[in-house]
Backbone as a printed PyTorch tensor [residue, N CA C, xyz], in Angstrom:
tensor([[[114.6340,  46.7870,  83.6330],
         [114.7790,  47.4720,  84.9110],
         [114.0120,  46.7010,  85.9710]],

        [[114.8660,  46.5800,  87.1790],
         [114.1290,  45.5310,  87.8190],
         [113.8870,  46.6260,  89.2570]],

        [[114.2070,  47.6900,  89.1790],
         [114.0080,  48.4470,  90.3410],
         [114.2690,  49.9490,  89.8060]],

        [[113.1650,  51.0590,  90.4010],
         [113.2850,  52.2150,  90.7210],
         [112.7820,  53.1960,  91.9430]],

        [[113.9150,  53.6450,  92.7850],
         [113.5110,  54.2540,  93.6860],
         [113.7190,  55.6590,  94.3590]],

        [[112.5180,  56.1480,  94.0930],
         [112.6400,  57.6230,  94.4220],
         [112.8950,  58.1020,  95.6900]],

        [[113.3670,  59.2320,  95.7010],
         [114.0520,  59.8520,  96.9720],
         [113.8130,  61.5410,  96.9310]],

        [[113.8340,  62.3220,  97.8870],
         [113.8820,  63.3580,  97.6660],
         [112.8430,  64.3830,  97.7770]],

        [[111.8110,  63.7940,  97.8680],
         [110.0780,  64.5590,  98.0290],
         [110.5550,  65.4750,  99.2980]],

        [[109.0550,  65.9270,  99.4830],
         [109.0510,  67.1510, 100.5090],
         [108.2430,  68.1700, 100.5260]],

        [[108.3010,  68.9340, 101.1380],
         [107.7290,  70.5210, 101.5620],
         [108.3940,  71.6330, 101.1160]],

        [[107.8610,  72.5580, 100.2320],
         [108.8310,  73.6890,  99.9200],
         [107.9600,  74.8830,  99.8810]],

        [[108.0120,  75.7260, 100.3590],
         [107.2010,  77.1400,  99.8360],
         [107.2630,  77.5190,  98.4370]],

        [[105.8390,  78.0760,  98.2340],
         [106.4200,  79.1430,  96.3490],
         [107.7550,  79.0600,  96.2590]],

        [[107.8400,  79.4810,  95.1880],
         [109.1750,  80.0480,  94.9770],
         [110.9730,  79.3310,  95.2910]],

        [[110.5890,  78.1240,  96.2240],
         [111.7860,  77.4850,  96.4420],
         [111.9360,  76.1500,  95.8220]],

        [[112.7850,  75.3260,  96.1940],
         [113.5010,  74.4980,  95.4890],
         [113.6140,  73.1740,  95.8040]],

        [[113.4180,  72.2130,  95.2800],
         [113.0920,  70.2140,  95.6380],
         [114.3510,  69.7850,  94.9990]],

        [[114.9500,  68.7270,  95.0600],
         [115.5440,  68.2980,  94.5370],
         [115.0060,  66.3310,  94.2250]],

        [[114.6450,  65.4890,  93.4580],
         [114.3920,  64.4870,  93.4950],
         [115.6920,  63.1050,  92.5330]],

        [[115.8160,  62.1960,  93.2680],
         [116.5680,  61.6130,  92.9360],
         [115.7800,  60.3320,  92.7050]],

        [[116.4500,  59.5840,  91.4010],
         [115.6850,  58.1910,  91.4970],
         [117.0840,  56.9900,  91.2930]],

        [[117.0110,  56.1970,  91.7280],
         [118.4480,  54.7390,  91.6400],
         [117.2400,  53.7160,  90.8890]],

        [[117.7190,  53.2230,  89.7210],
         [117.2950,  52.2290,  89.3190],
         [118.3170,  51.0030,  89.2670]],

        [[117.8840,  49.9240,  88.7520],
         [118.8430,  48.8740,  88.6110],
         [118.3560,  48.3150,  87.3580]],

        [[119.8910,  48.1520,  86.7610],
         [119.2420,  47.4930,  85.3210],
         [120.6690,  46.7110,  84.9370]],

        [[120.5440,  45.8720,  83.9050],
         [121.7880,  45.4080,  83.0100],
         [122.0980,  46.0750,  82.0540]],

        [[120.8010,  47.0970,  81.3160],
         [121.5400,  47.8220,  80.2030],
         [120.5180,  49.0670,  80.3980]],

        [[120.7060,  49.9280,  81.7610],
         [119.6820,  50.9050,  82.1200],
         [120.1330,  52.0950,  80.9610]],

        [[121.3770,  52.0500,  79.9500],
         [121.9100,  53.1710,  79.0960],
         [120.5350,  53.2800,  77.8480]],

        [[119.8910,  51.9280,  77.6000],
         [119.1800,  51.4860,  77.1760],
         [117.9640,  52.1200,  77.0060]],

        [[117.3180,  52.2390,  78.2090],
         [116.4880,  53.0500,  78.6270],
         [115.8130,  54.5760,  78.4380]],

        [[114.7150,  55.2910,  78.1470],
         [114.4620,  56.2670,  78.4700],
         [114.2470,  56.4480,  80.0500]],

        [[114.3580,  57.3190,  80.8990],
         [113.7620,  57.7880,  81.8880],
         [113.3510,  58.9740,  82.2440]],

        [[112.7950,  59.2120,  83.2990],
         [112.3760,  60.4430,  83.7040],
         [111.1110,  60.3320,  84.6320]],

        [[110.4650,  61.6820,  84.8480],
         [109.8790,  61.9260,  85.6720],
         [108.4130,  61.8350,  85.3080]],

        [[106.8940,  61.3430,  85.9750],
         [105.7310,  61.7100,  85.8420],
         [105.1370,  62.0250,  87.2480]],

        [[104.0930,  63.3570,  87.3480],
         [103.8440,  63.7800,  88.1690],
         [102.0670,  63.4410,  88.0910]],

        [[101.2460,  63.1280,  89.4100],
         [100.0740,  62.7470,  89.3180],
         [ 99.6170,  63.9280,  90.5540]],

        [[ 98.8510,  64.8550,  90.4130],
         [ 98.0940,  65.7880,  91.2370],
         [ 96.8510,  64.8210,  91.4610]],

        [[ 96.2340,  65.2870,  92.8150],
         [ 95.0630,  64.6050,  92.9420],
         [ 93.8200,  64.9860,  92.5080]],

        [[ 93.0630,  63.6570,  92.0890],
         [ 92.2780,  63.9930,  90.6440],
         [ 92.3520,  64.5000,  89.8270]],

        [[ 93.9010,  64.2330,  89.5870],
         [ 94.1240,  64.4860,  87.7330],
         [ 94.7390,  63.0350,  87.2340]],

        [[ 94.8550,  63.0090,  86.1550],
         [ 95.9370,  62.1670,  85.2770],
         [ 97.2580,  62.2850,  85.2560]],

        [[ 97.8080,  61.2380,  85.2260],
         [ 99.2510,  61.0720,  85.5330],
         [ 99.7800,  62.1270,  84.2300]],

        [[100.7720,  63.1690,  84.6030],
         [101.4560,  63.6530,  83.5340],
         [102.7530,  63.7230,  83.2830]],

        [[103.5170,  63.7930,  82.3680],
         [104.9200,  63.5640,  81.9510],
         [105.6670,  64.8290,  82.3110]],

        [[106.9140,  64.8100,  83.1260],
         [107.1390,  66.0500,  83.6490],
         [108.5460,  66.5370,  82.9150]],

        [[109.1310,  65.1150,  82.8270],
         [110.5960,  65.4660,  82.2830],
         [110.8840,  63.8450,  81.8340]],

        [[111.6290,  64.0300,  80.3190],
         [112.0210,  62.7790,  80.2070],
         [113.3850,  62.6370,  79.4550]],

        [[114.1500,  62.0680,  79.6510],
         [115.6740,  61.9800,  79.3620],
         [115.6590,  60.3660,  78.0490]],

        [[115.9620,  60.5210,  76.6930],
         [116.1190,  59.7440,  75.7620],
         [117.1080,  58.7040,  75.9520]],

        [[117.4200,  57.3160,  75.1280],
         [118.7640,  57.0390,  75.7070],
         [119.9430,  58.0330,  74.9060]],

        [[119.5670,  58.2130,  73.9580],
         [120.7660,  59.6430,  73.4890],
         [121.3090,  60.9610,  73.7150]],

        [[119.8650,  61.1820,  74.7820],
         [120.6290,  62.0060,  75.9150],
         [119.7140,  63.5140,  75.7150]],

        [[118.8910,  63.0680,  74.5510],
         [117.7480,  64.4650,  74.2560],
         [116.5720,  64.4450,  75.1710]],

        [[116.2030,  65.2540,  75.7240],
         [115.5860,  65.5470,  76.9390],
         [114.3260,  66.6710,  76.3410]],

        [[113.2900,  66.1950,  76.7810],
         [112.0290,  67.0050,  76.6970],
         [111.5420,  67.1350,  78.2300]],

        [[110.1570,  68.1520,  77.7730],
         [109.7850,  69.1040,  79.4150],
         [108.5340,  69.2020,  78.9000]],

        [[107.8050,  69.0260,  80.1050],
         [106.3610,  69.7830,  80.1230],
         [106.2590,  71.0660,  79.7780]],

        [[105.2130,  71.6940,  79.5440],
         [105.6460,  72.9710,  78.8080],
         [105.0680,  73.9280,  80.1400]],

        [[104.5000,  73.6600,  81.3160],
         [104.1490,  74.0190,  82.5290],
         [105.8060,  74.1190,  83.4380]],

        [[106.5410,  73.1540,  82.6350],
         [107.8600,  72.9100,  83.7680],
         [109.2120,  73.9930,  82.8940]],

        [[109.4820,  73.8570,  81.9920],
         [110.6480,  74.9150,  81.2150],
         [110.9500,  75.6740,  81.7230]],

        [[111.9080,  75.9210,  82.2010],
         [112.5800,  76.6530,  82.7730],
         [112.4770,  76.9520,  83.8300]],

        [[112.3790,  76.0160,  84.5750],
         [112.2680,  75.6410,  86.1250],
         [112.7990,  74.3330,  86.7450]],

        [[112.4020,  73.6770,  86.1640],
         [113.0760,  72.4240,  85.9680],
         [114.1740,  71.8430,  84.8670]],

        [[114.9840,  70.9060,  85.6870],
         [116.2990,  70.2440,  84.7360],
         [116.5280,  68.6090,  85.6560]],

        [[116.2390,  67.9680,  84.6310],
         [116.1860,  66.6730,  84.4820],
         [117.6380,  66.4110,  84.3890]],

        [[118.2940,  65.3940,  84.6560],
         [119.4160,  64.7390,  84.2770],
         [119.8010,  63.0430,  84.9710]],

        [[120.8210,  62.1920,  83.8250],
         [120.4490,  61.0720,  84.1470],
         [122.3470,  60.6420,  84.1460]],

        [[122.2590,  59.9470,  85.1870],
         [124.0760,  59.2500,  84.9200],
         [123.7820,  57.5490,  84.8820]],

        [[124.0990,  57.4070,  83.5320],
         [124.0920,  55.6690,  83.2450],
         [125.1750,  55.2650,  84.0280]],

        [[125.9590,  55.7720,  84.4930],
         [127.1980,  54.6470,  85.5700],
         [126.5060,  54.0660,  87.0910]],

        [[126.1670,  55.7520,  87.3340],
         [125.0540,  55.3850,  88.7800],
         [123.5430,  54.8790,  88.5300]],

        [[122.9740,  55.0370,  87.0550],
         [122.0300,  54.4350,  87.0420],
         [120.9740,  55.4820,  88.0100]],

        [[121.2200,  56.5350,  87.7830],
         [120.4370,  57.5800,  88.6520],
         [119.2380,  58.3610,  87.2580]],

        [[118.3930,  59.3830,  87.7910],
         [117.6720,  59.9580,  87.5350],
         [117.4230,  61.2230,  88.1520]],

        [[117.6730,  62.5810,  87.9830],
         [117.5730,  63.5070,  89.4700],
         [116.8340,  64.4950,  87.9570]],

        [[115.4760,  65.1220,  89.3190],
         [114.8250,  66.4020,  88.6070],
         [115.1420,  67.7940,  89.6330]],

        [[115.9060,  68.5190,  89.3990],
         [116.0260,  69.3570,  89.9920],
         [114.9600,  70.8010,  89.7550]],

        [[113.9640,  70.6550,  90.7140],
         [113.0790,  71.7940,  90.8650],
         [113.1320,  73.0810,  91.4280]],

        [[112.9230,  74.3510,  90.6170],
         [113.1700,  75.7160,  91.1200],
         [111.8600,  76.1950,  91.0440]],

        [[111.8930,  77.4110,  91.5090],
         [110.7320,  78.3770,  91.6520],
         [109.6400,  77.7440,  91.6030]],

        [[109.5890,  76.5740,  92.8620],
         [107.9900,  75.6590,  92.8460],
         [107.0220,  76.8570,  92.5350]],

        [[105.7960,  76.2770,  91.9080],
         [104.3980,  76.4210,  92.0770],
         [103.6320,  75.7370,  93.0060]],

        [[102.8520,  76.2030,  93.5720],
         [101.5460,  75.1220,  94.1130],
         [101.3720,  74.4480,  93.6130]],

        [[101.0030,  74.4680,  92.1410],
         [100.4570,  73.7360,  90.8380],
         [101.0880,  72.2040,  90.9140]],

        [[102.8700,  72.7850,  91.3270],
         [103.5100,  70.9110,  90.8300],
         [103.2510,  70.7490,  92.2800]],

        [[102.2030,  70.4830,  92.5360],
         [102.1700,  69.5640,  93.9230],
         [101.9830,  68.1470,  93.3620]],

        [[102.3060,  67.3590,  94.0290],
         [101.8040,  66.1200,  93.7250],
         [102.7710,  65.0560,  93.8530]],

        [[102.6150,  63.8180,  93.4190],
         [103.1720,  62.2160,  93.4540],
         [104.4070,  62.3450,  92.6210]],

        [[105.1710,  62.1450,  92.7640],
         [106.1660,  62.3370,  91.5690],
         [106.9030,  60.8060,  91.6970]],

        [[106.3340,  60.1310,  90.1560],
         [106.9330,  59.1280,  90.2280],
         [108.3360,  59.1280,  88.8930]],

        [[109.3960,  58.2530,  89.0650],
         [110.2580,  57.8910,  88.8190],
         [109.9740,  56.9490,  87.2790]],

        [[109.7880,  56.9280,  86.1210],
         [109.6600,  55.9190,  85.1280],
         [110.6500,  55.7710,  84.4820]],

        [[110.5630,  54.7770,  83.6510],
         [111.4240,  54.1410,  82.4040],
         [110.4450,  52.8520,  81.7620]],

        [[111.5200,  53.4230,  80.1940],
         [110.8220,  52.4380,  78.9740],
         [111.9060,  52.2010,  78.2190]],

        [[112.0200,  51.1430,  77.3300],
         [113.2500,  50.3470,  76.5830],
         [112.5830,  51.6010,  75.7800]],

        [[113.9430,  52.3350,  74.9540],
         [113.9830,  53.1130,  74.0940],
         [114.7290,  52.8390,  73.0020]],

        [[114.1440,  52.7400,  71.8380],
         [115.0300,  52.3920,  70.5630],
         [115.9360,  53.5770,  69.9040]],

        [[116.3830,  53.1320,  69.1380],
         [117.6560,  53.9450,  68.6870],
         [116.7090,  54.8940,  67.7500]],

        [[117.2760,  56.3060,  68.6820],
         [116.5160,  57.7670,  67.2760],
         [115.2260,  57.5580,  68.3410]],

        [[114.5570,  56.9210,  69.0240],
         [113.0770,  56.8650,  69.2430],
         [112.5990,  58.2500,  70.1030]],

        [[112.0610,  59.0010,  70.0670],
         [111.5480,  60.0590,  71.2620],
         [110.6870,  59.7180,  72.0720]],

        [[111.2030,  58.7820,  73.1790],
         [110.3030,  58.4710,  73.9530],
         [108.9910,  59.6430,  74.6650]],

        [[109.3080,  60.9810,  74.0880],
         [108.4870,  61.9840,  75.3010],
         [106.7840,  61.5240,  74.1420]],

        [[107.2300,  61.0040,  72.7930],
         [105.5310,  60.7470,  71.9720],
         [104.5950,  59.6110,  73.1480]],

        [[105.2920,  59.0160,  73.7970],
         [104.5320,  58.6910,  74.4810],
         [103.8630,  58.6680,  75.6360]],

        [[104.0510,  59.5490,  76.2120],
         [103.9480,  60.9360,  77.6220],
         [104.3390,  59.1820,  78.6420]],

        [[103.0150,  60.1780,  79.6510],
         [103.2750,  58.9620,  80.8620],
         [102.7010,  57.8700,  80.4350]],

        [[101.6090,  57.6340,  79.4680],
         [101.1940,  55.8360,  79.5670],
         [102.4940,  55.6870,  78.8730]],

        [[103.1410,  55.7870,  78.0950],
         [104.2820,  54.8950,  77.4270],
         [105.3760,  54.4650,  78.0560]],

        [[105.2070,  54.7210,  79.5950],
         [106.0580,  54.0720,  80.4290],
         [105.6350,  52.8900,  81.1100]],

        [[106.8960,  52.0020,  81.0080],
         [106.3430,  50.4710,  81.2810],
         [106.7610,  49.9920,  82.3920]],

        [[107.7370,  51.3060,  83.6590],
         [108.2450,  50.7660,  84.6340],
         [108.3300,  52.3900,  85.4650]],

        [[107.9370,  51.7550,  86.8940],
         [107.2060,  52.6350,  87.7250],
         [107.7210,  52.3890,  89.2630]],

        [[108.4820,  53.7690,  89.5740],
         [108.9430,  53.8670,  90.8320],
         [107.5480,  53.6560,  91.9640]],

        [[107.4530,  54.0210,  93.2090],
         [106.4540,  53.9240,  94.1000],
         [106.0160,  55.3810,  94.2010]],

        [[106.9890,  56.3600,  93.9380],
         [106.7480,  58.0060,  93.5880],
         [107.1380,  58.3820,  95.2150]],

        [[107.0060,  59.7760,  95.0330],
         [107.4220,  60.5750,  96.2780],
         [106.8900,  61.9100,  96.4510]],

        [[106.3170,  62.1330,  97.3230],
         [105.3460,  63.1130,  97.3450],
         [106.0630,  64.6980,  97.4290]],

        [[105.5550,  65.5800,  96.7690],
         [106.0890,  67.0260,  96.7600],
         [104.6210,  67.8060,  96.9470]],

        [[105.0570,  68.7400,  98.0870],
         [103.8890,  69.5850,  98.3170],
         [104.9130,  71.0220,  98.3340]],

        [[104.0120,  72.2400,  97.2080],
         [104.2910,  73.1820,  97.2980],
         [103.3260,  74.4670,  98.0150]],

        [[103.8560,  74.8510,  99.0110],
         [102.8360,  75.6680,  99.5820],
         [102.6230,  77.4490,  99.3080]],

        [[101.9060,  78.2510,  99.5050],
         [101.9050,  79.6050,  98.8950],
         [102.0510,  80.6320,  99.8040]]])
């Protein structure tokens, strides 16, 4: 992956709704795990949503059922669609991917196991 770029940040009250999009570029981005990591300030980067290349998808256990991840290998996209913000997911929301092997669950390796890193996009949820 020689590019990922997020789109979509913003301002939302409690209770409403973000939508984030990421475009990567790759030769074999099907290849790939991707997904989402979110960094609050002064915390550690955390894994928010991540899409396998087989298409099995894990969640923070803070995000379930609020969030839905999804990925189209033609467009080479990434979109996390966020509901019923919290304050809580405020933060950086960056865009990742990692070469994923066949059967592999990329989510064992939260956010350090990602080896490629959008510039992120900021989401502030207010109360």
């Amino acid at each position: 992956i020689t590019r990922l770029v997020e789109s979509g940040g913003g301002s939302a009250q409690a209770g409403g709704s973000l939508r984030l999009s990421c475009e990567g570029s790759s030769e074999a981005y099907d290849k790939y795990c991707v997904g989402w990591v979110r960094q609050a300030p002064g915390k550690a980067r955390e894994a928010v949503a991540v899409v396998d290349r087989d298409g099995s998808i894990n969640y923070a256990d803070s995000v379930k059922g609020r969030f839905t991840i999804s990925r189209d290998n033609v467009k080479e996209t990434v979109d996390l669609q966020m509901n019923s913000l919290k304050p809580e997911d405020s933060g950086t929301y960056y865009c990742a991917a990692v070469i994923g092997g066949a059967g592999y669950n990329c989510w064992r390796g939260g956010a350090r196991g990602m080896d490629y890193w959008g510039k992120g996009t900021l989401v502030t949820v207010s109360s």
